[in-house]
Amino acid sequence: MKLTVWTYEGPPHVGAMRVATGMTGLHYVLHAPQGDTYADLLFTMIERRNHRPPVTYTTFQARDLGSDTADLFKTSLRDAYNRFQPEALIVGASCTAELIQDDPGGMSETMDIPVPVIPLELPSYQRKENFGADETFFQIVRALAKPMERTAQITCNLIGPTALGFRHRDDITEVTSLLSDMGVSVNVVAPMTASPSDIARMGAAHFNVLMYPETAESAARWMQRELGQPYTKTVPIGVGATRDFVAEVTQITGRDPYLDDSRLRLPWYSKSVDSTYLTGKRVFLFGDGTHVAAAARIARDEMGFEVVGLGCYNREMARPLRTLAKDYGLEALITDDYLEVERVIETLQPEMILGTQMERHIGKRLGIPCAVISAPVHVQDFPARYSPQMGIEGANVIFDTWVHPLVMGLEEHLLHMFRDDFEFHDAAGPSHHGGRAVRPDVAGGPAPAAAPPPRDISGQKKPGAEVIWLADAERELKKIPFFVRGKARRNTEVFATERGVSEISVDTLYEAKAHYAR
Amino acid sequence: MTEAPRLPLSGGCRNEPILKQRGQREVFCGLTGIIWLHRKMQDAFFLVIGSRTCAHLLQSAAGVMIFAEPRFGTAILEESDLAGMADAQAELDKVVDQLLARRTDIKQLFLVGSCPSEVIKLDLARAAERMTERYAPSVRVLNFSGSGIETTFTQGEDACLAAMVPVLPKTAERQLLLVGALPDVVEEQAVSLLSDMGIGPIKVLPAPRADADLGLGENTVFALTQPFLGDTHAALDRRGARHLPAPFPFGEEGTTAWLRVIAEEFGVDAETFDKVTAAPRARARKAIAQASETLRGKSIFFFPDSQLEIPLARFLTRECGMDAIEISAPFIHKGIVGPDLDLLAQGPTFSEGQDVDLQLDRCRQARPDLTVCGLGLANPLEAEGLATKWAIELVFTPVHFYEQAGDLAGLFSRPLRRADLLHLEATT
């Protein structure tokens, strides 16, 4: 047993739901107890879908156990077929049904449903959501895709986008237009937007674009082997990666490389003098392997940040990420325990976090700016406006998204610095409501009490906790802008510990500052 | 004392036939009760023994609360736990040790059963007894099941409170016990109204802390503030406490009727009752009249969710002028919602349980002006042109008693007002 509060990924059958919900004309019959329908609202609320996920749950209850759960499954399958008339069905068990061993696959074979019924084996007690999506898509492709004559024009399939995928909707649009500029049209996008009959047409494409390895790598490998379709290895997130992707497509198709970068603004924005203050900003990255790998390259090579830590929660991507981390002189953090992520962030004291919804909250607690680069995400990260991560517009979106919290941080700092200023102190009232300002009783007004430091819930001893800060050094530290204060504290403590100094004075603080000057 | 509510001319609905269908049910399991229960019991921790699905559900339901280091968590079963039973008990001990070492503020620990733990017959009752001995006197360990195979949504609270009743100390004191977790602000209003009538002592289940001086006995009478407390009702009954059946305190009429039953039990005279209730009643009526303008004459359809449906339908039809087409609840306990059924005019279909596809067919055919349903159905129905009110909010928002009556009507009128407000077509 493992004590868990937050989980980065749902169970594998939620991954299967992501595939089914992204598709059309496919229905999922899930052997599951009452209550498992909670997952529907991830799709209807977070992604704001305007239809119910195409999932029928058998919803067995205690009174059904031991007697007729198998019949219940058969009835549900029959009813679902009759009501929805799908082109194909997938069937499987949720974690509880896995324990009662009814074998949905075996049962559906005996029922002569007139469309393909694809059984799923999703081990709920070993694997998680991304595996569920990848395995489901793989089984669907394996059951329905066939070798066939290639299209006369050069075409490809886009594979990997699913329901509840982070920015999948707009990434499809961006990659499609990028390929179209090169004279490559899209045969099938799958699983999202595809029907089972579309899956059957996938063999006609010349190659596959693997957009998200987490959800389609197994299918990509199978199609390479069985249908002779090569697949792209570069995920086009970031300027450099997009250019590499174009080169890779060129190599596969023999077409001339072409990238319309007339709307590409990241390079100039990143060069402009306003961005100088981004230089060497220490960032920590966490999320799914694909987005973290892409973000690390953008952070270092395109924004001029310093990557001080990176990791992922999906162990399927552990190996490529460990290899990548070496290139950055780092040890990758592979964990699905958010407390561990929090501890690492606290130790590193980065100036910015790029992560998931979870890291956003860790950042909030520690007062560190944060931008979201990966699922799991909340409703605000399924935006109404066009916001891809991939391609040219993706790079523009990423620049804005990452810089935004930092600029906010700077604004906050300026307000903080001038909070005792005669016009800006807390009691002064909004400055643009001329003449409404309340005069402070005491000139300058009382400085508001600083917010209490966040409670440490990690149960860990902080590094350097044995070093004592003298009162005047502590006061001096408070004068340092809050968004670099954590770094200054940590650097000073490390500096003191290395030199065997047990009390930090103002001098120690400034000696450390000189030592770490960049 | 003010007159009792007038009964409907068409006769009440206590003996109306109930449609019972079996099939797919689009409902939450009882684990969701933990989300609001842990806010009420300040020294309790809820440890679900379940799968990643259980953890994922709690996370989806708890939303942003997850990040406040809440007092609940899941011991996720792994492959090794499914192999042998003795091992699972040892694993559970390990997790609980780890938890209690980290959270020394915990005085009550609930081991919460889930579908997976029930199916593998993990004996949590025995585990709770063993741990109670081990951690006595600092921590009391109890267990209940919030599994989907046994409980629907708010029944999780019922299972939890019912597990607490047998271990409460005995008392011969004549007292009133209010049963059901309410938002603090609402609970304070209820207690102060009753205290102003001279009723006391008043106790509340669940008490905010384990060390509250809550006892039970033959001289305890109890009033339910929530309709989904059937098992708790039975457990209190077994301890000799007596139930005061009443309509539930929603709206002006419901609150007054609920208070009156208690006032009569404690011999409060009519003058005192009127003096205490007159002003808040007038306020509530005024607020309801304003908030329910858009609701008059509109039809409403309830999908099953929380067991609040029958009392709410009574409020909306009698006090807001709505017409109910179908009122369905996951479970209908006539000993508890009987007084509300008596006040409902005949006409609506009553259903218990659900076959969601068949119920959706009925809803589409009826085209109600407002549909009360869960979040899995709300947006899809909106897309079909039906106005919806998502039901879960009714469990999390303060809606009981006089001061919230206007807000309660407002929860239902807002979606209709919004539909009237939005104009997205060209003006030509």
Coordinates of N, CA, C and O in Angstrom, one line a residue, chain A residues 1-14 33-42 44-45 48-53 55-65 68 72 79 83-84 94-96 98-100 124-129 336 338-339 357-359 361-362 364-365 376 378 455 457-459, chain B residues 22-29 45 47 49-57 59-60 63-64 66-70 72-82 88-89 91-92 95 98-99 102 115-117 119-120 122 147-152 155 355-358 360-361 364 375-381 383 392:
Chain A
M1 N 0.8 -1.2 0.0 CA 0.0 0.0 0.0 C 0.9 1.2 0.0 O 1.9 1.2 0.6
K2 N 0.3 2.3 -0.6 CA 1.1 3.5 -0.7 C 0.2 4.7 -0.3 O -0.9 4.8 -0.9
L3 N 0.6 5.4 0.7 CA -0.2 6.6 1.1 C -0.2 7.7 0.1 O 0.9 8.1 -0.3
T4 N -1.3 8.1 -0.4 CA -1.4 9.0 -1.5 C -2.4 10.1 -1.3 O -3.5 9.8 -0.9
V5 N -2.1 11.3 -1.5 CA -3.1 12.4 -1.5 C -3.4 12.8 -3.0 O -4.5 12.8 -3.5
W6 N -2.3 13.2 -3.6 CA -2.4 13.7 -5.0 C -1.9 12.7 -5.9 O -0.8 12.0 -5.7
T7 N -2.6 12.5 -7.0 CA -2.0 11.5 -8.0 C -1.9 12.3 -9.4 O -2.9 12.9 -9.8
Y8 N -0.8 12.2 -10.0 CA -0.6 12.9 -11.3 C -1.4 12.2 -12.4 O -1.8 12.9 -13.3
E9 N -1.6 10.9 -12.3 CA -2.3 10.2 -13.3 C -3.5 9.4 -12.7 O -3.4 9.0 -11.6
G10 N -4.5 9.3 -13.5 CA -5.6 8.5 -13.1 C -5.3 7.0 -13.3 O -4.2 6.7 -13.8
P11 N -6.3 6.1 -13.1 CA -6.1 4.7 -13.4 C -6.1 4.5 -14.9 O -6.6 5.3 -15.6
P12 N -5.7 3.3 -15.3 CA -5.5 3.1 -16.8 C -6.9 3.1 -17.5 O -6.9 3.6 -18.7
H13 N -8.0 2.8 -16.9 CA -9.3 2.9 -17.7 C -9.6 4.3 -18.0 O -10.4 4.5 -19.0
V14 N -9.1 5.3 -17.3 CA -9.3 6.7 -17.6 C -8.6 7.0 -18.9 O -9.1 7.8 -19.8
P33 N -18.0 -0.6 -10.9 CA -19.0 -0.5 -9.9 C -19.7 0.9 -10.0 O -19.1 1.8 -10.7
Q34 N -20.8 1.1 -9.3 CA -21.5 2.4 -9.2 C -20.4 3.4 -8.7 O -19.7 3.1 -7.8
G35 N -20.4 4.6 -9.2 CA -19.5 5.6 -8.7 C -18.4 5.9 -9.7 O -17.9 7.0 -9.7
D36 N -18.0 4.9 -10.5 CA -16.9 5.2 -11.4 C -17.2 6.1 -12.5 O -16.3 6.6 -13.2
T37 N -18.5 6.5 -12.6 CA -18.9 7.5 -13.6 C -18.4 8.9 -13.3 O -18.6 9.8 -14.1
Y38 N -17.8 9.0 -12.1 CA -17.2 10.3 -11.8 C -16.3 10.8 -12.9 O -16.2 12.0 -13.1
A39 N -15.7 9.9 -13.6 CA -14.7 10.3 -14.6 C -15.3 11.0 -15.8 O -14.6 11.8 -16.5
D40 N -16.6 10.8 -16.0 CA -17.3 11.6 -17.0 C -17.1 13.1 -16.9 O -17.0 13.8 -17.9
L41 N -17.1 13.6 -15.6 CA -17.1 15.0 -15.5 C -15.7 15.6 -15.8 O -15.6 16.8 -15.9
L42 N -14.7 14.8 -15.8 CA -13.4 15.3 -16.3 C -13.5 15.8 -17.7 O -13.0 16.8 -18.1
T44 N -16.7 16.4 -19.3 CA -17.7 17.4 -19.5 C -17.4 18.7 -18.9 O -17.9 19.8 -19.3
M45 N -16.6 18.7 -17.8 CA -16.3 20.0 -17.1 C -15.0 20.6 -17.4 O -14.9 21.7 -17.8
R48 N -14.8 20.7 -21.0 CA -16.1 21.4 -21.5 C -16.7 20.7 -22.7 O -17.2 21.3 -23.6
R49 N -16.7 19.4 -22.7 CA -17.3 18.7 -23.9 C -18.8 18.8 -23.8 O -19.4 18.8 -22.7
N50 N -19.4 18.9 -25.0 CA -20.8 19.1 -25.1 C -21.6 17.8 -25.2 O -22.8 17.8 -25.6
H51 N -21.0 16.7 -25.0 CA -21.6 15.4 -25.1 C -21.1 14.5 -24.0 O -20.0 14.7 -23.5
R52 N -21.9 13.5 -23.7 CA -21.4 12.5 -22.7 C -20.3 11.7 -23.3 O -20.3 11.4 -24.5
P53 N -19.2 11.3 -22.5 CA -18.2 10.4 -23.1 C -19.0 9.1 -23.5 O -19.9 8.7 -22.9
V55 N -19.2 6.1 -23.1 CA -18.9 5.0 -22.1 C -20.1 4.5 -21.4 O -20.9 5.3 -20.9
T56 N -20.3 3.2 -21.5 CA -21.4 2.6 -20.7 C -20.7 1.8 -19.5 O -19.9 1.0 -19.8
Y57 N -21.1 2.2 -18.3 CA -20.6 1.5 -17.1 C -21.6 0.5 -16.7 O -22.8 0.8 -16.7
T58 N -21.2 -0.7 -16.3 CA -22.2 -1.7 -15.9 C -22.7 -1.3 -14.5 O -23.8 -1.8 -14.2
T59 N -22.0 -0.5 -13.8 CA -22.4 -0.1 -12.4 C -23.0 -1.2 -11.6 O -24.2 -1.1 -11.1
F60 N -22.2 -2.2 -11.3 CA -22.7 -3.2 -10.4 C -22.7 -2.7 -9.0 O -21.9 -1.9 -8.6
Q61 N -23.6 -3.3 -8.2 CA -23.6 -3.0 -6.7 C -23.4 -4.2 -5.9 O -23.2 -5.3 -6.5
A62 N -23.4 -4.1 -4.6 CA -23.0 -5.2 -3.7 C -24.0 -6.4 -4.0 O -23.5 -7.5 -4.0
R63 N -25.3 -6.1 -4.2 CA -26.2 -7.2 -4.4 C -26.0 -8.0 -5.6 O -26.5 -9.1 -5.8
D64 N -25.2 -7.4 -6.6 CA -25.0 -8.1 -7.8 C -23.8 -9.1 -7.7 O -23.6 -10.0 -8.5
L65 N -22.9 -8.8 -6.7 CA -21.7 -9.6 -6.6 C -21.9 -11.1 -6.4 O -22.8 -11.5 -5.7
D68 N -24.8 -12.2 -10.6 CA -25.0 -11.9 -12.0 C -24.2 -10.7 -12.6 O -24.7 -10.0 -13.4
L72 N -24.9 -9.0 -16.1 CA -25.0 -7.5 -16.1 C -24.1 -7.0 -17.2 O -24.5 -6.1 -18.0
D79 N -27.2 -3.7 -24.8 CA -27.9 -2.5 -24.8 C -27.1 -1.3 -25.4 O -27.7 -0.5 -26.2
R83 N -28.4 0.7 -28.7 CA -28.7 2.1 -28.5 C -27.8 3.0 -29.4 O -28.3 4.0 -30.0
F84 N -26.5 2.8 -29.3 CA -25.6 3.7 -29.9 C -25.1 3.3 -31.3 O -24.6 4.1 -32.1
S94 N -12.7 -2.0 -14.9 CA -12.0 -1.0 -14.0 C -11.3 -1.8 -12.9 O -11.4 -3.0 -12.8
C95 N -10.7 -1.1 -12.0 CA -9.9 -1.8 -10.9 C -10.7 -2.8 -10.1 O -10.2 -3.9 -9.8
T96 N -12.0 -2.5 -9.8 CA -12.8 -3.4 -9.0 C -13.2 -4.6 -9.8 O -13.1 -5.7 -9.3
E98 N -11.6 -5.9 -12.2 CA -10.5 -6.7 -12.4 C -10.4 -7.8 -11.3 O -9.9 -8.9 -11.5
L99 N -10.8 -7.4 -10.1 CA -10.8 -8.3 -9.0 C -11.8 -9.4 -9.0 O -11.6 -10.5 -8.5
I100 N -13.0 -9.1 -9.7 CA -14.0 -10.2 -9.7 C -13.9 -11.1 -10.9 O -14.6 -12.0 -11.1
S124 N -4.8 -2.5 -13.5 CA -5.0 -1.3 -12.7 C -4.1 -1.1 -11.5 O -4.0 0.0 -11.0
Y125 N -3.6 -2.2 -11.1 CA -2.8 -2.1 -9.8 C -1.3 -2.0 -10.1 O -0.5 -2.0 -9.2
Q126 N -0.9 -2.0 -11.4 CA 0.5 -1.8 -11.8 C 0.7 -0.5 -12.6 O 1.7 0.1 -12.6
R127 N -0.3 -0.2 -13.5 CA -0.1 0.8 -14.5 C -1.1 2.0 -14.3 O -2.0 1.9 -13.5
K128 N -0.9 3.0 -15.1 CA -1.7 4.2 -14.9 C -2.3 4.7 -16.2 O -2.3 4.1 -17.2
E129 N -2.8 6.0 -16.1 CA -3.6 6.6 -17.2 C -2.9 6.6 -18.6 O -3.5 6.2 -19.5
D336 N 6.2 9.9 -8.8 CA 4.8 10.3 -8.9 C 4.3 10.8 -7.5 O 3.1 10.8 -7.3
Y338 N 4.1 13.8 -5.1 CA 4.3 15.3 -5.2 C 5.0 15.9 -4.0 O 5.7 16.9 -4.1
L339 N 5.0 15.1 -2.9 CA 5.8 15.6 -1.8 C 7.3 15.6 -2.1 O 8.1 16.5 -1.6
Q357 N -0.4 21.4 -12.9 CA -1.3 22.1 -12.0 C -0.8 22.0 -10.5 O -0.9 22.9 -9.8
M358 N -0.2 20.8 -10.3 CA 0.3 20.6 -8.9 C 1.5 21.5 -8.6 O 1.5 22.1 -7.5
E359 N 2.4 21.6 -9.5 CA 3.6 22.5 -9.3 C 3.1 24.0 -9.2 O 3.7 24.8 -8.5
H361 N 0.6 24.9 -7.7 CA 0.2 25.1 -6.3 C 1.4 25.1 -5.3 O 1.4 25.9 -4.4
I362 N 2.4 24.3 -5.7 CA 3.6 24.3 -4.9 C 4.2 25.7 -5.0 O 4.7 26.3 -4.0
K364 N 2.8 28.5 -5.7 CA 2.0 29.4 -4.9 C 2.4 29.4 -3.5 O 2.5 30.5 -2.8
R365 N 2.5 28.2 -2.9 CA 2.8 28.1 -1.5 C 4.2 28.6 -1.2 O 4.4 29.2 -0.1
P376 N -1.2 16.9 -15.5 CA -2.6 17.2 -15.3 C -2.8 18.7 -15.2 O -2.0 19.4 -14.5
H378 N -5.9 22.1 -15.1 CA -7.3 22.4 -14.7 C -8.0 23.1 -15.8 O -7.5 23.3 -16.9
R455 N 3.7 27.2 5.8 CA 4.0 26.2 6.8 C 4.7 25.0 6.0 O 4.4 24.7 4.9
I457 N 5.2 21.5 5.3 CA 4.5 20.3 5.5 C 5.3 19.1 5.0 O 4.8 18.0 5.0
S458 N 6.5 19.3 4.6 CA 7.2 18.2 4.0 C 7.8 17.3 5.0 O 8.2 16.1 4.7
G459 N 7.8 17.7 6.3 CA 8.3 16.8 7.3 C 9.8 16.6 7.2 O 10.4 15.8 7.8
Chain B
R22 N -33.3 -0.5 -13.1 CA -31.9 -0.9 -12.9 C -31.1 -0.8 -14.2 O -31.6 -1.1 -15.2
G23 N -29.9 -0.3 -14.1 CA -29.1 -0.1 -15.3 C -28.0 0.8 -14.9 O -27.6 0.9 -13.7
Q24 N -27.4 1.5 -15.9 CA -26.3 2.4 -15.6 C -26.7 3.6 -14.7 O -27.7 4.2 -15.0
R25 N -26.0 3.8 -13.6 CA -26.3 4.9 -12.8 C -25.2 5.9 -12.8 O -24.0 5.6 -12.6
E26 N -25.5 7.2 -13.1 CA -24.6 8.2 -13.3 C -24.5 9.0 -11.9 O -25.1 10.0 -11.8
V27 N -23.9 8.4 -10.9 CA -23.8 9.0 -9.6 C -22.4 8.8 -9.0 O -21.6 8.0 -9.5
F28 N -22.2 9.6 -7.9 CA -21.0 9.5 -7.2 C -21.1 8.3 -6.2 O -22.2 8.0 -5.8
C29 N -19.9 7.8 -5.7 CA -20.0 6.9 -4.6 C -19.8 7.6 -3.3 O -19.6 8.8 -3.3
F45 N -9.1 12.2 10.6 CA -8.4 11.9 9.3 C -9.2 10.8 8.6 O -9.6 9.8 9.3
L47 N -8.9 7.9 6.0 CA -8.0 7.1 5.2 C -8.7 6.1 4.3 O -9.3 5.1 4.9
I49 N -9.0 3.0 1.9 CA -8.2 1.9 1.5 C -8.8 1.5 0.2 O -9.9 0.9 0.1
G50 N -8.1 1.8 -0.9 CA -8.7 1.6 -2.2 C -7.7 1.6 -3.3 O -6.5 1.3 -3.1
S51 N -8.1 1.9 -4.5 CA -7.2 1.9 -5.7 C -6.9 3.3 -6.2 O -7.4 4.2 -5.6
R52 N -6.1 3.4 -7.2 CA -5.8 4.7 -7.8 C -7.1 5.4 -8.2 O -7.2 6.6 -8.2
T53 N -8.1 4.6 -8.6 CA -9.4 5.2 -9.0 C -10.0 6.0 -7.9 O -10.5 7.1 -8.1
C54 N -9.9 5.4 -6.7 CA -10.5 6.1 -5.5 C -9.7 7.4 -5.2 O -10.3 8.5 -5.0
A55 N -8.4 7.4 -5.3 CA -7.6 8.6 -5.1 C -7.9 9.6 -6.2 O -8.0 10.8 -5.9
H56 N -8.1 9.2 -7.4 CA -8.4 10.1 -8.5 C -9.8 10.7 -8.4 O -10.0 11.9 -8.6
L57 N -10.8 9.9 -7.9 CA -12.1 10.5 -7.6 C -12.0 11.6 -6.6 O -12.6 12.6 -6.7
Q59 N -9.6 13.3 -5.7 CA -8.9 14.5 -6.3 C -9.8 15.3 -7.2 O -9.8 16.5 -7.1
S60 N -10.6 14.6 -8.0 CA -11.5 15.3 -8.9 C -12.6 16.0 -8.1 O -13.0 17.1 -8.5
G63 N -11.0 19.0 -5.8 CA -10.5 20.1 -6.6 C -9.3 20.7 -5.9 O -8.3 20.0 -5.6
V64 N -9.4 22.0 -5.5 CA -8.3 22.7 -5.0 C -8.0 22.4 -3.6 O -6.9 22.7 -3.1
I66 N -7.2 19.7 -2.3 CA -6.1 18.7 -2.3 C -4.8 19.4 -1.8 O -3.9 18.8 -1.2
F67 N -4.6 20.7 -2.2 CA -3.3 21.4 -2.0 C -3.2 22.0 -0.6 O -2.2 22.5 -0.3
A68 N -4.3 21.9 0.2 CA -4.2 22.5 1.5 C -3.8 21.5 2.5 O -4.1 21.6 3.7
E69 N -3.1 20.4 2.1 CA -2.8 19.3 3.0 C -4.1 18.9 3.8 O -4.2 19.1 5.0
P70 N -5.1 18.4 3.1 CA -6.3 18.1 3.7 C -6.2 16.9 4.6 O -5.2 16.1 4.5
F72 N -7.4 13.9 4.5 CA -7.8 12.7 4.0 C -6.8 12.2 3.0 O -6.0 13.0 2.5
G73 N -6.8 10.9 2.7 CA -5.8 10.4 1.8 C -6.2 9.0 1.4 O -7.2 8.4 1.9
T74 N -5.5 8.4 0.5 CA -5.8 7.0 0.0 C -4.6 6.1 0.2 O -3.5 6.5 -0.2
A75 N -4.8 5.0 0.9 CA -3.8 3.9 0.9 C -4.0 3.1 -0.4 O -5.0 2.3 -0.4
I76 N -3.3 3.4 -1.4 CA -3.5 2.7 -2.7 C -3.0 1.3 -2.7 O -1.9 1.0 -2.4
L77 N -3.9 0.3 -3.0 CA -3.6 -1.1 -3.0 C -2.7 -1.4 -4.2 O -2.9 -0.8 -5.3
E78 N -1.7 -2.2 -3.9 CA -0.8 -2.6 -5.0 C -0.9 -4.1 -5.2 O -1.5 -4.8 -4.4
E79 N -0.3 -4.5 -6.3 CA -0.4 -6.0 -6.6 C -0.1 -6.9 -5.4 O -0.8 -7.8 -5.1
S80 N 0.9 -6.5 -4.6 CA 1.3 -7.4 -3.5 C 0.3 -7.4 -2.4 O 0.2 -8.4 -1.7
D81 N -0.6 -6.4 -2.3 CA -1.6 -6.4 -1.3 C -2.8 -7.3 -1.7 O -3.5 -7.8 -0.9
L82 N -2.9 -7.6 -3.0 CA -4.0 -8.4 -3.5 C -3.7 -9.9 -3.3 O -4.6 -10.8 -3.4
A88 N -1.8 -7.7 3.9 CA -2.5 -6.5 3.7 C -2.8 -5.8 5.1 O -2.6 -4.5 5.2
Q89 N -3.1 -6.5 6.1 CA -3.2 -5.9 7.5 C -1.9 -5.3 7.9 O -1.9 -4.2 8.5
E91 N 0.5 -4.2 6.1 CA 0.7 -3.1 5.2 C -0.1 -1.9 5.7 O 0.4 -0.7 5.8
L92 N -1.3 -2.1 6.1 CA -2.2 -1.1 6.6 C -1.6 -0.5 7.9 O -1.6 0.7 8.0
V95 N 1.1 1.9 7.0 CA 0.7 3.2 6.4 C 0.1 4.1 7.5 O 0.4 5.3 7.6
Q98 N 2.9 5.5 9.7 CA 3.5 6.6 8.9 C 2.6 7.8 9.0 O 3.2 8.9 9.3
L99 N 1.3 7.7 8.9 CA 0.4 8.8 8.9 C 0.4 9.5 10.2 O 0.5 10.7 10.3
R102 N 3.3 11.5 11.2 CA 3.4 12.8 10.5 C 2.3 13.8 11.0 O 2.6 15.0 10.9
C115 N -14.7 0.0 -3.0 CA -15.1 -1.2 -3.8 C -14.0 -2.2 -3.8 O -14.2 -3.4 -3.4
P116 N -12.7 -1.9 -4.1 CA -11.7 -2.9 -4.1 C -11.5 -3.5 -2.8 O -11.3 -4.8 -2.7
S117 N -11.5 -2.7 -1.7 CA -11.2 -3.4 -0.4 C -12.4 -4.2 0.0 O -12.2 -5.2 0.7
V119 N -14.3 -6.0 -2.1 CA -14.3 -7.2 -2.9 C -13.2 -8.2 -2.5 O -13.5 -9.4 -2.5
I120 N -12.1 -7.6 -2.0 CA -11.1 -8.6 -1.5 C -11.3 -8.9 -0.1 O -10.5 -9.6 0.5
L122 N -11.2 -7.3 2.7 CA -10.2 -6.8 3.7 C -11.0 -6.4 4.9 O -11.9 -5.5 4.9
S147 N -17.9 2.7 -0.3 CA -17.7 2.1 -1.6 C -19.0 2.4 -2.5 O -20.1 2.5 -2.0
G148 N -18.7 2.4 -3.8 CA -19.8 2.5 -4.7 C -20.8 1.4 -4.8 O -21.9 1.5 -5.1
I149 N -20.3 0.2 -4.4 CA -21.1 -1.0 -4.5 C -22.2 -0.9 -3.3 O -23.2 -1.6 -3.3
E150 N -21.9 -0.1 -2.3 CA -22.8 0.0 -1.2 C -23.4 1.3 -1.0 O -24.5 1.4 -0.4
T151 N -22.7 2.4 -1.4 CA -23.2 3.7 -1.0 C -23.2 4.7 -2.3 O -22.4 4.5 -3.2
T152 N -24.2 5.6 -2.2 CA -24.3 6.6 -3.3 C -24.1 8.0 -2.7 O -24.8 8.4 -1.8
Q155 N -24.7 9.1 1.0 CA -24.8 8.0 1.9 C -23.4 7.7 2.6 O -23.4 7.1 3.6
D355 N -31.8 4.1 -14.6 CA -31.1 3.6 -15.8 C -31.0 4.8 -16.6 O -31.9 5.3 -17.2
V356 N -29.7 5.4 -16.6 CA -29.5 6.7 -17.1 C -30.0 7.0 -18.5 O -30.6 8.0 -18.8
D357 N -29.8 6.0 -19.4 CA -30.2 6.3 -20.8 C -31.7 6.4 -20.9 O -32.2 7.2 -21.6
L358 N -32.4 5.5 -20.2 CA -33.9 5.6 -20.2 C -34.4 6.9 -19.6 O -35.4 7.5 -20.1
L360 N -32.8 9.7 -19.4 CA -32.5 10.8 -20.4 C -33.5 10.9 -21.5 O -33.9 12.0 -21.9
D361 N -34.0 9.7 -21.9 CA -35.1 9.7 -22.9 C -36.3 10.4 -22.4 O -36.9 11.2 -23.1
R364 N -35.7 14.2 -22.2 CA -35.7 14.9 -23.5 C -37.1 15.0 -24.0 O -37.5 16.0 -24.6
L375 N -22.7 16.8 -12.8 CA -21.8 17.5 -13.7 C -21.5 16.6 -15.0 O -21.0 17.2 -16.0
G376 N -21.7 15.3 -14.9 CA -21.4 14.5 -16.1 C -22.5 14.7 -17.1 O -22.3 14.4 -18.3
L377 N -23.7 15.2 -16.7 CA -24.8 15.3 -17.6 C -25.1 16.8 -18.0 O -25.7 17.0 -19.0
A378 N -24.7 17.7 -17.1 CA -25.1 19.1 -17.3 C -24.7 19.7 -18.6 O -25.6 20.2 -19.3
N379 N -23.4 19.7 -18.9 CA -23.1 20.3 -20.2 C -23.7 19.6 -21.4 O -24.2 20.3 -22.4
P380 N -23.7 18.3 -21.5 CA -24.3 17.6 -22.6 C -25.8 18.0 -22.8 O -26.3 18.2 -23.9
L381 N -26.5 18.2 -21.6 CA -27.9 18.6 -21.7 C -28.1 20.0 -22.2 O -29.0 20.4 -22.9
A383 N -26.1 21.5 -24.1 CA -25.8 21.5 -25.5 C -27.0 21.1 -26.3 O -27.2 21.5 -27.5
I392 N -24.5 19.0 -7.3 CA -23.5 18.8 -6.3 C -23.4 20.1 -5.4 O -23.2 20.1 -4.2

